[in-house]
Coordinates of C-alpha atoms in Angstrom, one line a residue:
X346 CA 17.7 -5.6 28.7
X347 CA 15.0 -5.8 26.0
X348 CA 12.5 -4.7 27.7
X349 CA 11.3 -1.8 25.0
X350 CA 7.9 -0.6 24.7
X351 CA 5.9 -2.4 22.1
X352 CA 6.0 0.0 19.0
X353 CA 9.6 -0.3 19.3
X354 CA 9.9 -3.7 19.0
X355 CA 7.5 -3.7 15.8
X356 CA 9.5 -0.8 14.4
X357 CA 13.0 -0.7 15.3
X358 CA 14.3 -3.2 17.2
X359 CA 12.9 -6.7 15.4
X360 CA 14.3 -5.1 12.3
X361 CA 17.0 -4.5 13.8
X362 CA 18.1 -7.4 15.0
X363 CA 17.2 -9.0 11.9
X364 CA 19.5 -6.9 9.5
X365 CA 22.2 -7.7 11.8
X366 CA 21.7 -11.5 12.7
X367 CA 21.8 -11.3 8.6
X368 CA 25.8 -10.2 8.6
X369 CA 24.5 -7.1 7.2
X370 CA 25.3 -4.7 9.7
X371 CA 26.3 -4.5 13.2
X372 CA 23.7 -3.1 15.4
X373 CA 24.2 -1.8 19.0
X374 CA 22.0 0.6 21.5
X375 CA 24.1 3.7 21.6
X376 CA 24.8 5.8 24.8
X377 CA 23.4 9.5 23.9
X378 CA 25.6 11.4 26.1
X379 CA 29.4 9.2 25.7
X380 CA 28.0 10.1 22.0
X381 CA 27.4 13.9 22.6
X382 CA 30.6 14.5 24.3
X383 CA 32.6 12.5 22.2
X384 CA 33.8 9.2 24.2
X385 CA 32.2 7.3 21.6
X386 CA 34.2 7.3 18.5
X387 CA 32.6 4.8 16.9
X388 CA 32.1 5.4 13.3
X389 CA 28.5 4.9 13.0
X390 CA 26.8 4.5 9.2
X391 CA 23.8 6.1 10.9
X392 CA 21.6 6.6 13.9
X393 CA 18.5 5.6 14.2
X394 CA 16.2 7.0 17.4
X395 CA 12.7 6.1 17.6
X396 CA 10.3 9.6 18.7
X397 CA 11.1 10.4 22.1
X398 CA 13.4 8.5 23.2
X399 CA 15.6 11.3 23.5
X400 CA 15.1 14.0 25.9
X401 CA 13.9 17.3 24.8
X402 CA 17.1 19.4 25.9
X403 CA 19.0 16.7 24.8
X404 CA 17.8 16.4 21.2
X405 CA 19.7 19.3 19.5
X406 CA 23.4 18.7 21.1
X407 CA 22.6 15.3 19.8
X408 CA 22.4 16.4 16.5
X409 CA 24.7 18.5 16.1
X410 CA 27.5 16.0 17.0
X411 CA 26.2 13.8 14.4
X412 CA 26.5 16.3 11.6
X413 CA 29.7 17.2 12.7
X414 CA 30.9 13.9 12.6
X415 CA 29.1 13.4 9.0
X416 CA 26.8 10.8 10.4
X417 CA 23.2 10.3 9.4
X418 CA 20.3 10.9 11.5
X419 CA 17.3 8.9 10.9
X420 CA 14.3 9.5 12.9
X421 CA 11.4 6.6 13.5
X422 CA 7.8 7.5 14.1
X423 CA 4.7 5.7 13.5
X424 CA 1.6 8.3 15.1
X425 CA 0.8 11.3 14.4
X426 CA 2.7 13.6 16.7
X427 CA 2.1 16.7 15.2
X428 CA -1.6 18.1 14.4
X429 CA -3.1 19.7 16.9
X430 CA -6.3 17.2 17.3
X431 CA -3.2 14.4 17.4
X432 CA -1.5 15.9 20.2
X433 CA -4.7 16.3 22.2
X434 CA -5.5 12.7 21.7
X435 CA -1.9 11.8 22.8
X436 CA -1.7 14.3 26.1
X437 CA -5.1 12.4 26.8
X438 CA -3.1 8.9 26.4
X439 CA -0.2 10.8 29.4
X440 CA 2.1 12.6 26.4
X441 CA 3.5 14.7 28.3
X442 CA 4.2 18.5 26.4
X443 CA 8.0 17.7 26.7
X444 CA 7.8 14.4 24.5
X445 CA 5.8 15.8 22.2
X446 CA 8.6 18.3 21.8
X447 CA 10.9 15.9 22.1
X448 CA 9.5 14.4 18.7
X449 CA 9.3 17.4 17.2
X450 CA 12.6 18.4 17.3
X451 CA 14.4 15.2 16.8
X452 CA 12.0 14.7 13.5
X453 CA 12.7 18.6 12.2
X454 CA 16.8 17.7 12.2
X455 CA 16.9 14.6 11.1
X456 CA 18.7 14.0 8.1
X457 CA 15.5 11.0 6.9
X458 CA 12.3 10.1 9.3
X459 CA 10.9 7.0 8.3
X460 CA 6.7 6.7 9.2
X461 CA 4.8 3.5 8.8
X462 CA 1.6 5.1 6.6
X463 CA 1.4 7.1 3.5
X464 CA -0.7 8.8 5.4
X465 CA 1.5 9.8 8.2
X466 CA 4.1 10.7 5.8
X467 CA 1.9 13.2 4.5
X468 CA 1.5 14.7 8.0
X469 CA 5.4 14.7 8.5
X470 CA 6.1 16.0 5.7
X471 CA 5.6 19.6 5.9
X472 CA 8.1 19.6 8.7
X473 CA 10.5 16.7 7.8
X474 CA 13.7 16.9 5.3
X475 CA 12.9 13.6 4.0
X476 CA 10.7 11.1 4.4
X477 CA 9.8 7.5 3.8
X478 CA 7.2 4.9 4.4
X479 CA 7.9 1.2 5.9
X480 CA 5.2 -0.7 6.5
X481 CA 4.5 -2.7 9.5
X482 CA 5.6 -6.1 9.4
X483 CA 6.1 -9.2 11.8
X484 CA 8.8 -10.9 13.1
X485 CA 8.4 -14.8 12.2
X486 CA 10.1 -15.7 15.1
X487 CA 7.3 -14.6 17.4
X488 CA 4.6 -14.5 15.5
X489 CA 4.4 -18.1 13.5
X490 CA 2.4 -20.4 15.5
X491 CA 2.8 -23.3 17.6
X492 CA 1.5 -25.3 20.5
X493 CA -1.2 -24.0 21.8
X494 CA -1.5 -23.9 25.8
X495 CA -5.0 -23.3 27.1
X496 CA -4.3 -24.8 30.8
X497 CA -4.3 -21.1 32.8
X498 CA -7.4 -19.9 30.9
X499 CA -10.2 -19.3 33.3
X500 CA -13.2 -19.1 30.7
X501 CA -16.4 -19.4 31.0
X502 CA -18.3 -22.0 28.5
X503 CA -21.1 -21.4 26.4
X504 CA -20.2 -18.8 24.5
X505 CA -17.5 -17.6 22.1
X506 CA -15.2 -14.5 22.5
X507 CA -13.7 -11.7 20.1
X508 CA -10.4 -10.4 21.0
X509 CA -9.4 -6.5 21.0
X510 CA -6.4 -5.4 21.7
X511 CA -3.9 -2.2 21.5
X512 CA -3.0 0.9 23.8
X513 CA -4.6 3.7 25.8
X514 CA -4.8 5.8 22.6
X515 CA -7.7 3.6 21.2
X516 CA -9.4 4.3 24.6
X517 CA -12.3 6.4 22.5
X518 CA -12.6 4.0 20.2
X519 CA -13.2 1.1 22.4
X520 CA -16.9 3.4 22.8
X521 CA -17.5 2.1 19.2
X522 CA -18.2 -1.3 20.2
X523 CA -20.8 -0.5 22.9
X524 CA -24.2 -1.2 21.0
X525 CA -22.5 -4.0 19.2
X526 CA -21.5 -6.2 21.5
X527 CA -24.5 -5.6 23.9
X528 CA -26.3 -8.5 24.1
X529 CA -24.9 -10.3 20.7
X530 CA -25.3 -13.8 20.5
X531 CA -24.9 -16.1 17.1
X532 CA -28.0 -17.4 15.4
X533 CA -28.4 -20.3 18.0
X534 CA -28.3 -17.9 21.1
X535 CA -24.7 -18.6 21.8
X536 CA -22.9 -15.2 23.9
X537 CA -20.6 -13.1 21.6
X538 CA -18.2 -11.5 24.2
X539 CA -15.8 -9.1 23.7
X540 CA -12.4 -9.5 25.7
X541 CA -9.9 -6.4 25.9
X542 CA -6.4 -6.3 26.4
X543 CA -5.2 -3.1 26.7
X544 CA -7.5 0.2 25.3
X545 CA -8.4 1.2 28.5
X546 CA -8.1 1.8 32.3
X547 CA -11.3 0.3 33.1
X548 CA -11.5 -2.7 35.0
X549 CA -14.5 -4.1 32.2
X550 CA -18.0 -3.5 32.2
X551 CA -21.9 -5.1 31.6
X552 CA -20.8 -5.5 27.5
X553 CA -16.8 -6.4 27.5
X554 CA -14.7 -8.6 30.0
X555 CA -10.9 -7.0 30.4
X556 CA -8.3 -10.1 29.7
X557 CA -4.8 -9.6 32.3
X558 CA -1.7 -10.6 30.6
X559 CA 1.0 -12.1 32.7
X560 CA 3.7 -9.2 33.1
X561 CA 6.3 -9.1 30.0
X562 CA 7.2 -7.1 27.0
X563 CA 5.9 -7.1 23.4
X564 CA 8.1 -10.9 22.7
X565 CA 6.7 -12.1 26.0
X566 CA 3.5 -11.1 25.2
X567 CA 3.0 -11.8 21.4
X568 CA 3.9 -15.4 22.2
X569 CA 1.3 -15.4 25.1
X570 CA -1.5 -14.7 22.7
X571 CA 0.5 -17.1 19.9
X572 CA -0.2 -19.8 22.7
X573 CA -3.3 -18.8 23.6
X574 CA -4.9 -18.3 20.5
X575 CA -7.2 -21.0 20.7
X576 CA -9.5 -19.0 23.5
X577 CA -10.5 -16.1 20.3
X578 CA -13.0 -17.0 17.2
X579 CA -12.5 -13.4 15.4
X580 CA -10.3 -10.1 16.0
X581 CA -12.0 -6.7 16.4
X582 CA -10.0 -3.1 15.3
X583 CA -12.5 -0.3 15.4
X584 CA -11.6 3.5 14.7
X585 CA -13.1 6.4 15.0
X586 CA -13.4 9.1 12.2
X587 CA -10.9 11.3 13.4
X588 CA -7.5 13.1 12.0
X589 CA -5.6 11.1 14.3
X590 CA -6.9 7.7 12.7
X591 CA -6.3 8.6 9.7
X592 CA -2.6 7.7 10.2
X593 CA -2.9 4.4 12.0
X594 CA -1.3 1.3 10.4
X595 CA -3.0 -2.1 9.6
X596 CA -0.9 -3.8 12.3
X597 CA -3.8 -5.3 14.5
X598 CA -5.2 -6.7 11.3
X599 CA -1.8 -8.7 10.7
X600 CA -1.4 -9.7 14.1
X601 CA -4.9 -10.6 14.7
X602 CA -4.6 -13.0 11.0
X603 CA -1.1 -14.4 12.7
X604 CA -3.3 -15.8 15.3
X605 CA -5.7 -17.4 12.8
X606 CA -8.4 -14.8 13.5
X607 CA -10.5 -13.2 11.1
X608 CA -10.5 -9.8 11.0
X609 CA -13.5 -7.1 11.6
X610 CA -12.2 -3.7 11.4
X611 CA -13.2 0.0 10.8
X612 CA -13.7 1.1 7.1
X613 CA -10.9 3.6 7.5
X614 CA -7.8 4.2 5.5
X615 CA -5.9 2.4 7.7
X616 CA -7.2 -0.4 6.4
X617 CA -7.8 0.0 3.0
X618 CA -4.8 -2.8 1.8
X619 CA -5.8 -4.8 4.3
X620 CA -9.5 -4.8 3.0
X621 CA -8.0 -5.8 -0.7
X622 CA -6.4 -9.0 1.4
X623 CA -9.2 -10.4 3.3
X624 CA -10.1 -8.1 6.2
X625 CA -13.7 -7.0 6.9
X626 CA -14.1 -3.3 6.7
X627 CA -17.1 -2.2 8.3
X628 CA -18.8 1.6 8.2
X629 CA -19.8 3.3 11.1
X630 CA -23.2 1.1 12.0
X631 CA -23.8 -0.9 14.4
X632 CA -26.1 -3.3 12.9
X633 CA -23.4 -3.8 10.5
X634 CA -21.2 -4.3 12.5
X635 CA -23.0 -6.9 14.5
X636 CA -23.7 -8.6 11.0
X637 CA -19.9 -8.7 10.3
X638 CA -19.0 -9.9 14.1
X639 CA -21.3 -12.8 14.2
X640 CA -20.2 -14.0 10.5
X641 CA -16.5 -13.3 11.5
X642 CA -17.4 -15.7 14.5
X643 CA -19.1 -18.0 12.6
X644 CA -16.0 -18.7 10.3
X645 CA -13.9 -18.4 13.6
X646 CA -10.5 -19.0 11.3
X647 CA -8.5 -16.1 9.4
X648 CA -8.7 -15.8 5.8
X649 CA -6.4 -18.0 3.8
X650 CA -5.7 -15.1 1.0
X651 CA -4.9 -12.7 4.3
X652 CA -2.8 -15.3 5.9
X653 CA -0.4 -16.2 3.0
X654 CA -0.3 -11.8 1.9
X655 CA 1.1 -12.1 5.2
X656 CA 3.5 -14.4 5.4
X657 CA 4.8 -13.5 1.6
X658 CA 5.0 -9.7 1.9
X659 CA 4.1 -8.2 5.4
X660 CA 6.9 -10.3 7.5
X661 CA 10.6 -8.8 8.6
X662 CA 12.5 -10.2 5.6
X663 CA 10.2 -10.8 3.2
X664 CA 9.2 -7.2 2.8
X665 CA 11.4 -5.5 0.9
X666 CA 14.8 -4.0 1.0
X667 CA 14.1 -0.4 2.4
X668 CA 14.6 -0.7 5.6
X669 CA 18.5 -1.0 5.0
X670 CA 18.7 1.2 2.3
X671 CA 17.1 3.7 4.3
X672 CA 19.6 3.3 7.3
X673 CA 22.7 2.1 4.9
X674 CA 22.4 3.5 1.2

C-alpha cells in the first residue's frame, strides 16, 4: 500500500518507481515465500531487498533459490549495521539482535550491496562481495515546491524557528544543540527556537519545542513540510564524533535546501560535499555554532549554488546512471 518506512522510500522505492515509469524496467514488490518455494516463476533480472526486510531464518532459503535460478541478489543499506559501536547505537534506537542479523546475512550473500557513502562502503566491505555507492537523491515529484499552506500552524510570533529533523538514531545528537539554542536570539533580541520533528521521545523541553506531523508516510510527509516551509528560516543537522557518524549521508542537508533553508550542519564527513556546495559546516563549539545559526537565520533562504547542485546532480534522474546498471548491467 506504500506505506514504507522513510529510508525506503529515499533509497529503493522512489528509484524505483522512476526506472520503471521510464519503460526501463518493470518493477513489482515480490512475495518472499511464493519466491522461496517456487510459485513464482517469474524471471526476474534481479532482486533488490533493502536490510531487514527479510526475516532472519528466512534470509538464506531466500538466497539460495535465487542462485539456483541464476538471479541476482542485490542488497540495499544506508547505516552502519555492522561495527560494534553501530550496533549499540542501533539496539539503543529498538534494533532488535534479530534484524541486525537479518542485515548481516542478507548483505554477506548477496551477489552486489549498494551503500549510500564511501564511507559506509568501506565498512561493508570487509564482509560484502561487492560493493557500490549511490548517493542520496530526491524525488522531484515531492520535493519541488509549491503553494505554501500556513493555515493549521499554531505559532507563536516574535521570534523565528530553525527546523531539525530525522529519526531516533540522532537521539544523542540532538544533546549537541543544548547550549546553543539556550537562550539565542538574533542581534535585535528576536527568539531563535529550535522545532524537532522526530530525534527523540521527548515531548520538548525549556530550549526546543517538538513539531507533531499529521500521521502519513515519507510522500505524505515530505510534502507536509514542502507546504509548510514558510514556518522555518534555517535547517539544523548536528552529529556527534562517533564511528557511527561517520557513515551518515548528506540527505538532511538536500532536503533542508529543497525547502529553501540554509543549511547549518556538523563539520563531519558526512558533509564534506555538501560543504563544497553551500552548506555551513560547523566544529564542535558552541559559540560557533550559535554564530553560524543566527547568520543562517539572518539570510533565512537556502543557498543558490546548493539549490541548483541540487536540482542538476542530486535528484532521481539527474544523477547518474548507476542505479540501473547496478540492478540491470
Amino acid at each position: 500500500g506504500g506505506a514504507h518506512p522513510a529510508s525506503a522510500h529515499v533509497r529503493v522505492v522512489r528509484r524505483t518507481e522512476h526506472l520503471a515509469s521510464s519503460g526501463t524496467a518493470e518493477a513489482r514488490q515480490v512475495d518472499p515465500a511464493a519466491f522461496v518455494d517456487g510459485s513464482d516463476t517469474t524471471p526476474y533480472a534481479a532482486l533488490l531487498v533493502q536490510r531487514d526486510i527479510l526475516p532472519r531464518d528466512d534470509v538464506q532459503p531466500f538466497l539460495a533459490a535465487a542462485a539456483a535460478r541464476g538471479i541476482r541478489v542485490v542488497a540495499e543499506v544506508d547505516d552502519d549495521f555492522f561495527t560494534d559501536s553501530g550496533r549499540e547505537r542501533l539496539a539503543r534506537a529498538e534494533y532488535d539482535p534479530d534484524r541486525l542479523a537479518s542485515i548481516d546475512a542478507l548483505v554477506r550473500g548477496a551477489d552486489t550491496v549498494v551503500v549510500s557513502t564511501p564511507e559506509l562502503a568501506d565498512v561493508v566491505r570487509p564482509v560484502a562481495r561487492d560493493v557500490v555507492v549511490v548517493p542520496n537523491a530526491l524525488d522531484p515529484e515531492i520535493w519541488t515546491a509549491g503553494p505554501t499552506d500556513d493555515d493549521d500552524d499554531e505559532r507563536p510570533a516574535g521570534e523565528h524557528r530553525v527546523l531539525y529533523m530525522g529519526t531516533l538514531t540522532h537521539a544523542a545528537d540532538l544533546e549537541l544543540l543544548r547550549d546553543v539554542f539556550a537562550d539565542l536570539t538574533t542581534a535585535d533580541g528576536t527568539p531563535i527556537r529550535l522545532e524537532v520533528i522526530g530525534v527523540t521521545d521527548e515531548g520538548g523541553a525549556d530550549w526546543f519545542r517538538r513539531v507533531e506531523v499529521p500521521d502519513g508516510h515519507y510522500p505524505a510527509f515530505s510534502r507536509w513540510l514542502v507546504a509548510h516551509r514558510e514556518r522555518w528560516r534555517a535547517g539544523v543537522a548536528p552529529l556527534r564524533d562517533e564511528e557511527f557518524n561517520r557513515a551518515k549521508s548528506d540527505l538532511k542537508f538536500l532536503e533542508y535546501t529543497a525547502l529553501g533553508l540554509p543549511a547549518v550542519v556538523s563539520d563531519r564527513p558526512s558533509y564534506a560535499v555538501a560543504r563544497a556546495h553551500g552548506a555551513v559546516a560547523v566544529p564542535d563549539d558552541a559559540q560557533a555554532w550559535r554564530d553560524a545559526v543566527r547568520t543562517a537565520v539572518d539570510r533565512g533562504r537556502a543557498d543558490e549554488g546548493a539549490a541548483r547542485w541540487i536540482a542538476e546532480d542530486r535528484t532521481i534522474g539527474r544523477d547518474g546512471d548507476t542505479w540501473r546498471r547496478v540492478l540491470l548491467g
